[in-house]
Short mmCIF file of C-alpha atoms and ligand atoms in Angstrom, two decimals:
data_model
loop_
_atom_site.label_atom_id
_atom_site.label_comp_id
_atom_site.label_asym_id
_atom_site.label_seq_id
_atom_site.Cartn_x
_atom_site.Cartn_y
_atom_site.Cartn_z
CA UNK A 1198 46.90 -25.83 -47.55
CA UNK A 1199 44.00 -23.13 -46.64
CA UNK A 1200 45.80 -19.89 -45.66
CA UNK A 1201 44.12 -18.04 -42.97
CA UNK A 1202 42.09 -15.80 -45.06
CA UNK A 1203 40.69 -18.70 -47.54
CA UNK A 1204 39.65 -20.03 -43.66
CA UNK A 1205 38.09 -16.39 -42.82
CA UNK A 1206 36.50 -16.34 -45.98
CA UNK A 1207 35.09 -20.34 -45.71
CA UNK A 1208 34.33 -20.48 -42.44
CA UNK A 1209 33.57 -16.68 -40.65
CA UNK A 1210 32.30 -14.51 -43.37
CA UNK A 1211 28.60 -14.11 -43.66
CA UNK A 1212 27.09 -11.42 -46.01
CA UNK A 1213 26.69 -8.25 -43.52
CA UNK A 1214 23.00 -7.45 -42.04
CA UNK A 1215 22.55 -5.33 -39.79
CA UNK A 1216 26.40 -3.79 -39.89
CA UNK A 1217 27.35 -1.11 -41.81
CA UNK A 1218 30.07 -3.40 -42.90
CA UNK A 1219 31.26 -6.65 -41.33
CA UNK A 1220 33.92 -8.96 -41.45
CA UNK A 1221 37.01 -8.08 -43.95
CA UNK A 1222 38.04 -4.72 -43.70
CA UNK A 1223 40.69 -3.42 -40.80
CA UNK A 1224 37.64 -2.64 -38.66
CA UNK A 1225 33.15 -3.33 -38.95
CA UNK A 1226 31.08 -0.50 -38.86
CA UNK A 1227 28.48 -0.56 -36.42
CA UNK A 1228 25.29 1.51 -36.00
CA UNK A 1229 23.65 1.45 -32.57
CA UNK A 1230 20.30 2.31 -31.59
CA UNK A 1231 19.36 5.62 -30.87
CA UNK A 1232 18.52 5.95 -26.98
CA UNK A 1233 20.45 2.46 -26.29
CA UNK A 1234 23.30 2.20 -24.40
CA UNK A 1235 25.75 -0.96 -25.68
CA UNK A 1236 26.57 -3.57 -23.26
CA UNK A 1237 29.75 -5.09 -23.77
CA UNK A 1238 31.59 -8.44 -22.46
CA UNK A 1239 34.24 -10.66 -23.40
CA UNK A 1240 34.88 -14.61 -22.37
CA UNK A 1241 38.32 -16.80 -23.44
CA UNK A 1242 37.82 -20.40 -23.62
CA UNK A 1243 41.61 -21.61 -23.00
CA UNK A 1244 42.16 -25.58 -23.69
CA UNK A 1245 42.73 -28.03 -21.19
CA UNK A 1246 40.93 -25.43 -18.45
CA UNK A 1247 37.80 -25.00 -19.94
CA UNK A 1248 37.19 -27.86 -22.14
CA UNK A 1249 38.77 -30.86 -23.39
CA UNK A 1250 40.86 -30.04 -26.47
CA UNK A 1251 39.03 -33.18 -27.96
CA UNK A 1252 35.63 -31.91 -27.18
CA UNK A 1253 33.21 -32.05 -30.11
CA UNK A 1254 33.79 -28.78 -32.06
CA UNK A 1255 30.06 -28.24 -32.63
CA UNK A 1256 29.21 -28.48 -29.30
CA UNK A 1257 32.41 -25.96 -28.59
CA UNK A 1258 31.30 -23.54 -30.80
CA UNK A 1259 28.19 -23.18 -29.07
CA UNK A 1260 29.06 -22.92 -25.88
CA UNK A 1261 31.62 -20.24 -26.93
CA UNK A 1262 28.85 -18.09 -27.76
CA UNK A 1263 25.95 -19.22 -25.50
CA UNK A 1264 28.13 -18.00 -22.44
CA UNK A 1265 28.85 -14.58 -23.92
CA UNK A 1266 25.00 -14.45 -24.62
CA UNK A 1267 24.53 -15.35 -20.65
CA UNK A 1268 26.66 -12.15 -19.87
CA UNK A 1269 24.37 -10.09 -21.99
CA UNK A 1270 20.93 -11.77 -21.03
CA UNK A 1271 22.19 -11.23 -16.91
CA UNK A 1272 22.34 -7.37 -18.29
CA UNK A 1273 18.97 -7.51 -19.86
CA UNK A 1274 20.49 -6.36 -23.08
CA UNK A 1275 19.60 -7.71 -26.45
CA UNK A 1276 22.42 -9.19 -28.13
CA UNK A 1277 23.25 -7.54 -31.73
CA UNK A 1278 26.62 -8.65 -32.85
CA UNK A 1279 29.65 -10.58 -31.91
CA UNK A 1280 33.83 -10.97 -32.52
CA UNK A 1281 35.32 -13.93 -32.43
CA UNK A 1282 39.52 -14.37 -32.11
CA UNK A 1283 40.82 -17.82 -32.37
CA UNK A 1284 44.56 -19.03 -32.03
CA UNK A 1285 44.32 -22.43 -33.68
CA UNK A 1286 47.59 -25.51 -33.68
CA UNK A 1287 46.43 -26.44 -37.33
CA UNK A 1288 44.48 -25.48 -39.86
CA UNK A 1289 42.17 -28.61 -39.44
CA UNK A 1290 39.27 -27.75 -41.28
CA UNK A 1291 36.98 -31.17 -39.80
CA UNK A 1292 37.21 -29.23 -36.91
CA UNK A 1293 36.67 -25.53 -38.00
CA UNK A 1294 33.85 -26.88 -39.84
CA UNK A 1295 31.95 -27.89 -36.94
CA UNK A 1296 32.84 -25.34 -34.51
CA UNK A 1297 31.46 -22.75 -36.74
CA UNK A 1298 28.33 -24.47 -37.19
CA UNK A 1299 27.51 -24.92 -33.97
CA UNK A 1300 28.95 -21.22 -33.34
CA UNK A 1301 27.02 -19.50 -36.45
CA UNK A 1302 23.59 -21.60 -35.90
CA UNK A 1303 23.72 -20.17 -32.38
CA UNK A 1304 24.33 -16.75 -33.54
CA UNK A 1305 21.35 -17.17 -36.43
CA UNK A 1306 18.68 -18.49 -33.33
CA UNK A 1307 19.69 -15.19 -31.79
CA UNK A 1308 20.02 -12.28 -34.34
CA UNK A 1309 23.67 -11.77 -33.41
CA UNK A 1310 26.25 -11.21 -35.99
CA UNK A 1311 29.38 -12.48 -36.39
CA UNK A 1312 31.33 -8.57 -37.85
CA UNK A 1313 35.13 -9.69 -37.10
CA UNK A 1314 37.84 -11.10 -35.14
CA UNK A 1315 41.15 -12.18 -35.18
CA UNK A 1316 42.55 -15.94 -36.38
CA UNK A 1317 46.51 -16.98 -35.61
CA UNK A 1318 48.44 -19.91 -35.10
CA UNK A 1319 49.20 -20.73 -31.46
CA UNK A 1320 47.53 -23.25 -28.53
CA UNK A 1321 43.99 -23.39 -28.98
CA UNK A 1322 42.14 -20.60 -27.36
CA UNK A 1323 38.69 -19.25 -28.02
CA UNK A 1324 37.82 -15.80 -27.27
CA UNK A 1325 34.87 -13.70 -27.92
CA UNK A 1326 33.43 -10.38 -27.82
CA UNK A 1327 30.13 -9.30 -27.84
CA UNK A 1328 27.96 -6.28 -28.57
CA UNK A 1329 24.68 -5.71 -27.21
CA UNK A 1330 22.11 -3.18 -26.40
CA UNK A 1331 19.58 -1.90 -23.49
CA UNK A 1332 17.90 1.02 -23.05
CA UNK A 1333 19.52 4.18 -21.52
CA UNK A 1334 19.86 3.34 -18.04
CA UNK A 1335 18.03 0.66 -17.34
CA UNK A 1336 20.80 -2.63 -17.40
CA UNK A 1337 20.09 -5.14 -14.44
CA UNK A 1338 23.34 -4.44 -12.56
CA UNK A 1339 25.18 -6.37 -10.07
CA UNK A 1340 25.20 -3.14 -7.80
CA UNK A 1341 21.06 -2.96 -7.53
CA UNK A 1342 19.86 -5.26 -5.23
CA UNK A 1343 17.75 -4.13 -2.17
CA UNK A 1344 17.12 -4.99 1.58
CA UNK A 1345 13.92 -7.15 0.85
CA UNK A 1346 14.09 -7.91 -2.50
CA UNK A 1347 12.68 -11.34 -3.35
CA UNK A 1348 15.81 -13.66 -5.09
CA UNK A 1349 14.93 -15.83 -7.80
CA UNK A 1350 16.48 -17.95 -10.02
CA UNK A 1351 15.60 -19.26 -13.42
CA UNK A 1352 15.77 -23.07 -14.67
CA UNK A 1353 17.05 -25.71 -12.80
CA UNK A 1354 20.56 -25.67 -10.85
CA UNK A 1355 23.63 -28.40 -10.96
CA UNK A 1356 22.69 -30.30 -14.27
CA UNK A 1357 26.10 -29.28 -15.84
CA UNK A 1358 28.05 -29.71 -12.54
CA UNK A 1359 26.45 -33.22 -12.60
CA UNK A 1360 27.48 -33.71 -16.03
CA UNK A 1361 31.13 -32.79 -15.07
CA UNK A 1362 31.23 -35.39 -12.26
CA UNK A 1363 30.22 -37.93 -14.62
CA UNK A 1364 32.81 -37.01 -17.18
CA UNK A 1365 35.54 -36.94 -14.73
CA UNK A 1366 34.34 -40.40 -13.54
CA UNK A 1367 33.43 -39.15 -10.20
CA UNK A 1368 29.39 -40.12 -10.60
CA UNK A 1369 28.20 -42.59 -12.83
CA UNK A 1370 24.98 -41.52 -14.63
CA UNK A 1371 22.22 -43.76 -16.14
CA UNK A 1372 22.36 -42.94 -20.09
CA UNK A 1373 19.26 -40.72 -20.49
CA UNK A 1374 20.45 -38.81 -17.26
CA UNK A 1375 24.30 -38.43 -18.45
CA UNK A 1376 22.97 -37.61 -22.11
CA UNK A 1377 20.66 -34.38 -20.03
CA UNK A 1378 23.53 -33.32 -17.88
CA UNK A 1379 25.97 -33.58 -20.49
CA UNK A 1380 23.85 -31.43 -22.95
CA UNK A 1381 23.39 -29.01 -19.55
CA UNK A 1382 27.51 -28.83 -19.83
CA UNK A 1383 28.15 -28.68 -23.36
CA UNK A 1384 24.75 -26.90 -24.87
CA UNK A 1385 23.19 -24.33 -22.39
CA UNK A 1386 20.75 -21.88 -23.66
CA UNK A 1387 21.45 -18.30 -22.45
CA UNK A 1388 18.38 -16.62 -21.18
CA UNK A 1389 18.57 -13.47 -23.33
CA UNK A 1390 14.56 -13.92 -23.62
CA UNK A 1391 14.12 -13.82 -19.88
CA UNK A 1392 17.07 -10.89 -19.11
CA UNK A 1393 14.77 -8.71 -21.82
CA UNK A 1394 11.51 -9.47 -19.61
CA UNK A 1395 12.92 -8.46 -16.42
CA UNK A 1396 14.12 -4.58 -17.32
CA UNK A 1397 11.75 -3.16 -15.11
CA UNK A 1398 10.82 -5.71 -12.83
CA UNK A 1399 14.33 -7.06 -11.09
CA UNK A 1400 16.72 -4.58 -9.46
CA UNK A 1401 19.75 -6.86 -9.97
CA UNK A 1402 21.35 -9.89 -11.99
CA UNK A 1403 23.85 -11.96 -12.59
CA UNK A 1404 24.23 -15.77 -14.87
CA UNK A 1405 25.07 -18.58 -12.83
CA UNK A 1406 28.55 -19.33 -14.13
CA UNK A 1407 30.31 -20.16 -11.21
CA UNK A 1408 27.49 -21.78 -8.58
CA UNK A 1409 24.63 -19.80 -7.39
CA UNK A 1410 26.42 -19.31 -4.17
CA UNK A 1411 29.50 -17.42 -5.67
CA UNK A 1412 27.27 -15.23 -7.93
CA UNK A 1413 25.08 -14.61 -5.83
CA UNK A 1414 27.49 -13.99 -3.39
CA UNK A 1415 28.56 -11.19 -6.04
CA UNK A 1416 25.20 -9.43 -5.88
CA UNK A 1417 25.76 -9.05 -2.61
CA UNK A 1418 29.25 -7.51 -2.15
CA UNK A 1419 28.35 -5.35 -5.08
CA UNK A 1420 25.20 -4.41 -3.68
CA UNK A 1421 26.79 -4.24 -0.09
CA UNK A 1422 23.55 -6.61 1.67
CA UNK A 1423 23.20 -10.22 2.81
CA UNK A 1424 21.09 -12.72 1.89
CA UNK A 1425 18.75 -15.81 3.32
CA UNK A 1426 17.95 -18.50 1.02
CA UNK A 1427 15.88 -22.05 1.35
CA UNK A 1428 17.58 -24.67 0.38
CA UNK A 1429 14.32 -26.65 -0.43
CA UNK A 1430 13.40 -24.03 -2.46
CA UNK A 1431 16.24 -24.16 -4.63
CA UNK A 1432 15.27 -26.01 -7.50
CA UNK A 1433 18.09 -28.58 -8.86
CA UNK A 1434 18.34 -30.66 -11.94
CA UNK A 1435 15.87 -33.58 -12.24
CA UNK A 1436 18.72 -36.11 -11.95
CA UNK A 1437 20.29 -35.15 -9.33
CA UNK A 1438 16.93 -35.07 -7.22
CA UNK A 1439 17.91 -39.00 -6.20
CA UNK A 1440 21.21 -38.20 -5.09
CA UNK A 1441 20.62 -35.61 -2.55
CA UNK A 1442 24.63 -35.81 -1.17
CA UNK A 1443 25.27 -33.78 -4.50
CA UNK A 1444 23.04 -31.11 -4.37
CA UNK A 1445 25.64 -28.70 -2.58
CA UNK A 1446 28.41 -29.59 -4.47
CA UNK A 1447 26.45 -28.98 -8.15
CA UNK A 1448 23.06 -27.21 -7.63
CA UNK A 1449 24.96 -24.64 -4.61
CA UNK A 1450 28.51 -24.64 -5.88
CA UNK A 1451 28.52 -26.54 -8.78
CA UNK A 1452 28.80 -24.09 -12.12
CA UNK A 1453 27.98 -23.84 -15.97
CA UNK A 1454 23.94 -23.84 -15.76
CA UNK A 1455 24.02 -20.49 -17.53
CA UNK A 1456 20.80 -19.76 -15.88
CA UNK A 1457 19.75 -16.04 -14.19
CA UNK A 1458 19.78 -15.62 -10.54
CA UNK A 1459 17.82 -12.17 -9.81
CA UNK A 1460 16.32 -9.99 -6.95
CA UNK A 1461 13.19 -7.96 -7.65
CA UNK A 1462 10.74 -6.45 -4.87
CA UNK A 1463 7.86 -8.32 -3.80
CA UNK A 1464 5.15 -6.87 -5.32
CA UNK A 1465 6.24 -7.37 -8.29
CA UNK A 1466 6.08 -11.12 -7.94
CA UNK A 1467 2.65 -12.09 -10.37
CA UNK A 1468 4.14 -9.45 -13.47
CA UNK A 1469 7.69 -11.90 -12.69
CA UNK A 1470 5.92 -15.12 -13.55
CA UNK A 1471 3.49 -13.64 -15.67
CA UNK A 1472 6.66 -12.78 -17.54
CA UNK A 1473 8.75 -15.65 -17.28
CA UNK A 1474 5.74 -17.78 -18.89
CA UNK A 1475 5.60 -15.34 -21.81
CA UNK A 1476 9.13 -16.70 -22.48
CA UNK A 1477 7.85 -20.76 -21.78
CA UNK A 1478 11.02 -20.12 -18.73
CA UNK A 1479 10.85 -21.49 -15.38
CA UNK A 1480 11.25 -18.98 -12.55
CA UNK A 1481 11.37 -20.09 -8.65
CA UNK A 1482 11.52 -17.77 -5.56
CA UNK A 1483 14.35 -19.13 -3.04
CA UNK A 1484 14.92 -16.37 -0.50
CA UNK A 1485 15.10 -12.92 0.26
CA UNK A 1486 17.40 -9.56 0.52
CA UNK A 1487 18.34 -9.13 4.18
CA UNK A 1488 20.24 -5.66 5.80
CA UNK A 1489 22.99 -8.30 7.60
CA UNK A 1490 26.03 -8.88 5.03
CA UNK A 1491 26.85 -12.16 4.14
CA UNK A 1492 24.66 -15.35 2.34
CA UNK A 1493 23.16 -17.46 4.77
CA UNK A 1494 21.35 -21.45 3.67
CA UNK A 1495 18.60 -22.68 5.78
CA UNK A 1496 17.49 -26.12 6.03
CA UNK A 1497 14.04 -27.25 6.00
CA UNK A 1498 14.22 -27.06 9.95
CA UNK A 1499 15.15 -23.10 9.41
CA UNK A 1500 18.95 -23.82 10.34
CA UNK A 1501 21.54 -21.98 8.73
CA UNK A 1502 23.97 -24.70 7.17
CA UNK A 1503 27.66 -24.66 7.09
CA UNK A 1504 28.92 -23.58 3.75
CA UNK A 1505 32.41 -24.91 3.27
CA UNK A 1506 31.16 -24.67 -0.80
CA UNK A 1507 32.43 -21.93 -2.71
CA UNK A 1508 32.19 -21.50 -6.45
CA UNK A 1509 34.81 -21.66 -9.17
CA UNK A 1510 38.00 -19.56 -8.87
CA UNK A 1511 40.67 -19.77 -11.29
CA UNK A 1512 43.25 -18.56 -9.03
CA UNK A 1513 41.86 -20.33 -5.76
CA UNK A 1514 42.82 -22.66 -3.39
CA UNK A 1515 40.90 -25.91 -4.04
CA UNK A 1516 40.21 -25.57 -7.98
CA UNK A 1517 37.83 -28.66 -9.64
CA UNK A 1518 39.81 -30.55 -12.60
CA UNK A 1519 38.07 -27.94 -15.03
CA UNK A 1520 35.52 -24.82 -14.85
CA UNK A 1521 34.37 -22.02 -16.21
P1 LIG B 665 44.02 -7.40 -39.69
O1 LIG B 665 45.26 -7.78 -40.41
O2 LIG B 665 43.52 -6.03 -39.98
O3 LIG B 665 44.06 -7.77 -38.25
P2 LIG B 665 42.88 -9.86 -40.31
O4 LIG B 665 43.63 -10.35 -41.48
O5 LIG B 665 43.24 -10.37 -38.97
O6 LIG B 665 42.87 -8.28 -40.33
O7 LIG B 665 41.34 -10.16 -40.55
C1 LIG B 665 40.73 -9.87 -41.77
C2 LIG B 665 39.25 -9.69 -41.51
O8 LIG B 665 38.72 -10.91 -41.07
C3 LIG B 665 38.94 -8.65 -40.45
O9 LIG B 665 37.73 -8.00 -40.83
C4 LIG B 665 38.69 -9.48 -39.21
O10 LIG B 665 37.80 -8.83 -38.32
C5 LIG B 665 38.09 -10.74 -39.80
N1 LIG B 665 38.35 -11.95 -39.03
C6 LIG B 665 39.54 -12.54 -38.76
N2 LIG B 665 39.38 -13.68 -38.07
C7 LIG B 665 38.05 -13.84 -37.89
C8 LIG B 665 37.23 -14.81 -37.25
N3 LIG B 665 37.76 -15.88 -36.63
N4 LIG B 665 35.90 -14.62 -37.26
C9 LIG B 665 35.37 -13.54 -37.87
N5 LIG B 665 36.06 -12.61 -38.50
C10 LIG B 665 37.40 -12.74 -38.51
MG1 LIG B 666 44.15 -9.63 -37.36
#
């Protein structure tokens, strides 16, 4: 039987790069950049309310780390090196295997480094903690937004919520469409290259974790403004373009897409997309900054809708079988 530091050793421990030192003392060293500030975040993936415990491990492993990545690329930091704390049933190595595959593979395609963490017995639970960097002063904040500002968003919205419906049995998906939604769910790819771009362009950020309208509803409180946005211009996840009675639940409410939802003033509009193609990303413009508080969603006939939607809450009232 593997004790826990032959499972360090086999499955964690990569020789050291860019740390000082990395995984196996009390404590990595760490040397950050002179005139960069580090940016700093932490996400637990708990069984059961995040994932299925029988979810591919891979798969799990990725995620883990692609939505810490999301929290860095929303900052427009550049992600340098990561922690990772698991509490584990068994020591059942098939599945430690994969999950550090798909977690270290991730890490490689990014330049992040795995320096440390904890690993313990208990109910599975996944938490990480990651390190980043951006310049002195110049993070895309939640707090920034202006009266005016243009709102964008990157990607396509409600591809994972889709997914979800389909795995709880509540859609049924074609197989090519369930196979894209699914990998939307299980597989998202931060937008670290995008959150780089903007420094100096958008005012404010935030990832899409919990539906575009409850992050972007936190741009707003934070950044004490309202908000108008067209729901035609929102644009939603190729399969779920023929089943238009979705679209609120998982392109407005629906969470998971991992992609960037930012404001930025309007003449900065041709650098945005001249940027966004430099990183082959998809940017679309879907409303605007307004002085009145609160988000409001116009049809195509300029009617505000009724939003009963909110996003994910842990703690709230109406909670979805699972979410972020
Ligand atoms: P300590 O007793 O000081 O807490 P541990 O025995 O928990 O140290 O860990 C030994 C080393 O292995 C430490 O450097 C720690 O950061 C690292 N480590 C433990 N678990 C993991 C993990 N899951 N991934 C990466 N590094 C880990
Ligand atoms: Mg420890």
């Amino acid at each position: 039987m593997a004790s826990e530091f032959d499972l360090i050793a086999r499955y964690f421990t990569r020789p050291a790069r860019t740390a000082a030192l990395g995984v196996g003392d009390d404590a990595a060293l760490l040397r950050p950049t002179p005139g960069m500030e580090l940016a700093i975040s932490a996400d637990m993936l708990v069984s059961g309310q995040h994932f299925f415990p029988d979810d591919d491990p891979e798969k799990l492993g990725h995620k883990a780390l692609a939505v810490n990545l999301s929290d860095l690329a929303a900052m427009g930091a550049l992600p340098r090196w990561v922690l990772l704390s698991l509490a584990l049933p068994t020591a059942d190595e098939a599945w430690l295997a994969g999950f550090s595959r798909g977690f270290l593979s991730l890490a490689e395609a990014f330049g992040v480094e795995l320096v440390g963490g904890d690993t313990t017995r208990g109910p599975l639970n996944i938490s990480v903690t990651i390190l980043g960097e951006v310049e002195v002063g110049r993070a895309l904040r939640r707090d920034a937004a202006q009266v005016g500002d243009d709102i964008w968003v990157s990607g396509e919205l409600g591809g994972a919520a889709l997914g979800l419906q389909h795995l709880l049995g509540q859609t049924r998906l074609s197989g090519p469409a369930a196979a894209a939604c699914l990998s939307r769910l299980h597989e998202p790819i931060p937008r670290v290259a995008l959150g780089r771009e903007l420094l100096g362009l958008a005012h404010a950020a935030i990832d899409i974790s919990d539906g575009l309208l409850a992050d972007l509803g936190h741009i707003l409180e934070h950044s004490q403004i309202g908000a108008r946005i067209d729901l035609a211009a929102v644009p939603t996840a190729p399969d779920l373009q023929q089943l238009p009675n979705l679209i609120g639940a998982c392109a407005l409410a629906g969470g998971d897409d991992y992609e960037l939802c930012f404001s930025a003033p309007a003449n900065h509009r041709n650098r945005i997309l001249a940027a966004a193609d430099a990183v082959s990303t998809r940017v679309t413009r879907i409303g605007v900054m307004v002085p009145d508080r609160g988000l409001k969603v116009l049809d195509e006939q300029g009617n505000s809708l009724a939003l009963p939607l909110t996003g994910y809450d842990h703690f709230g009232i109406s909670q979805p079988a699972m979410g972020w």
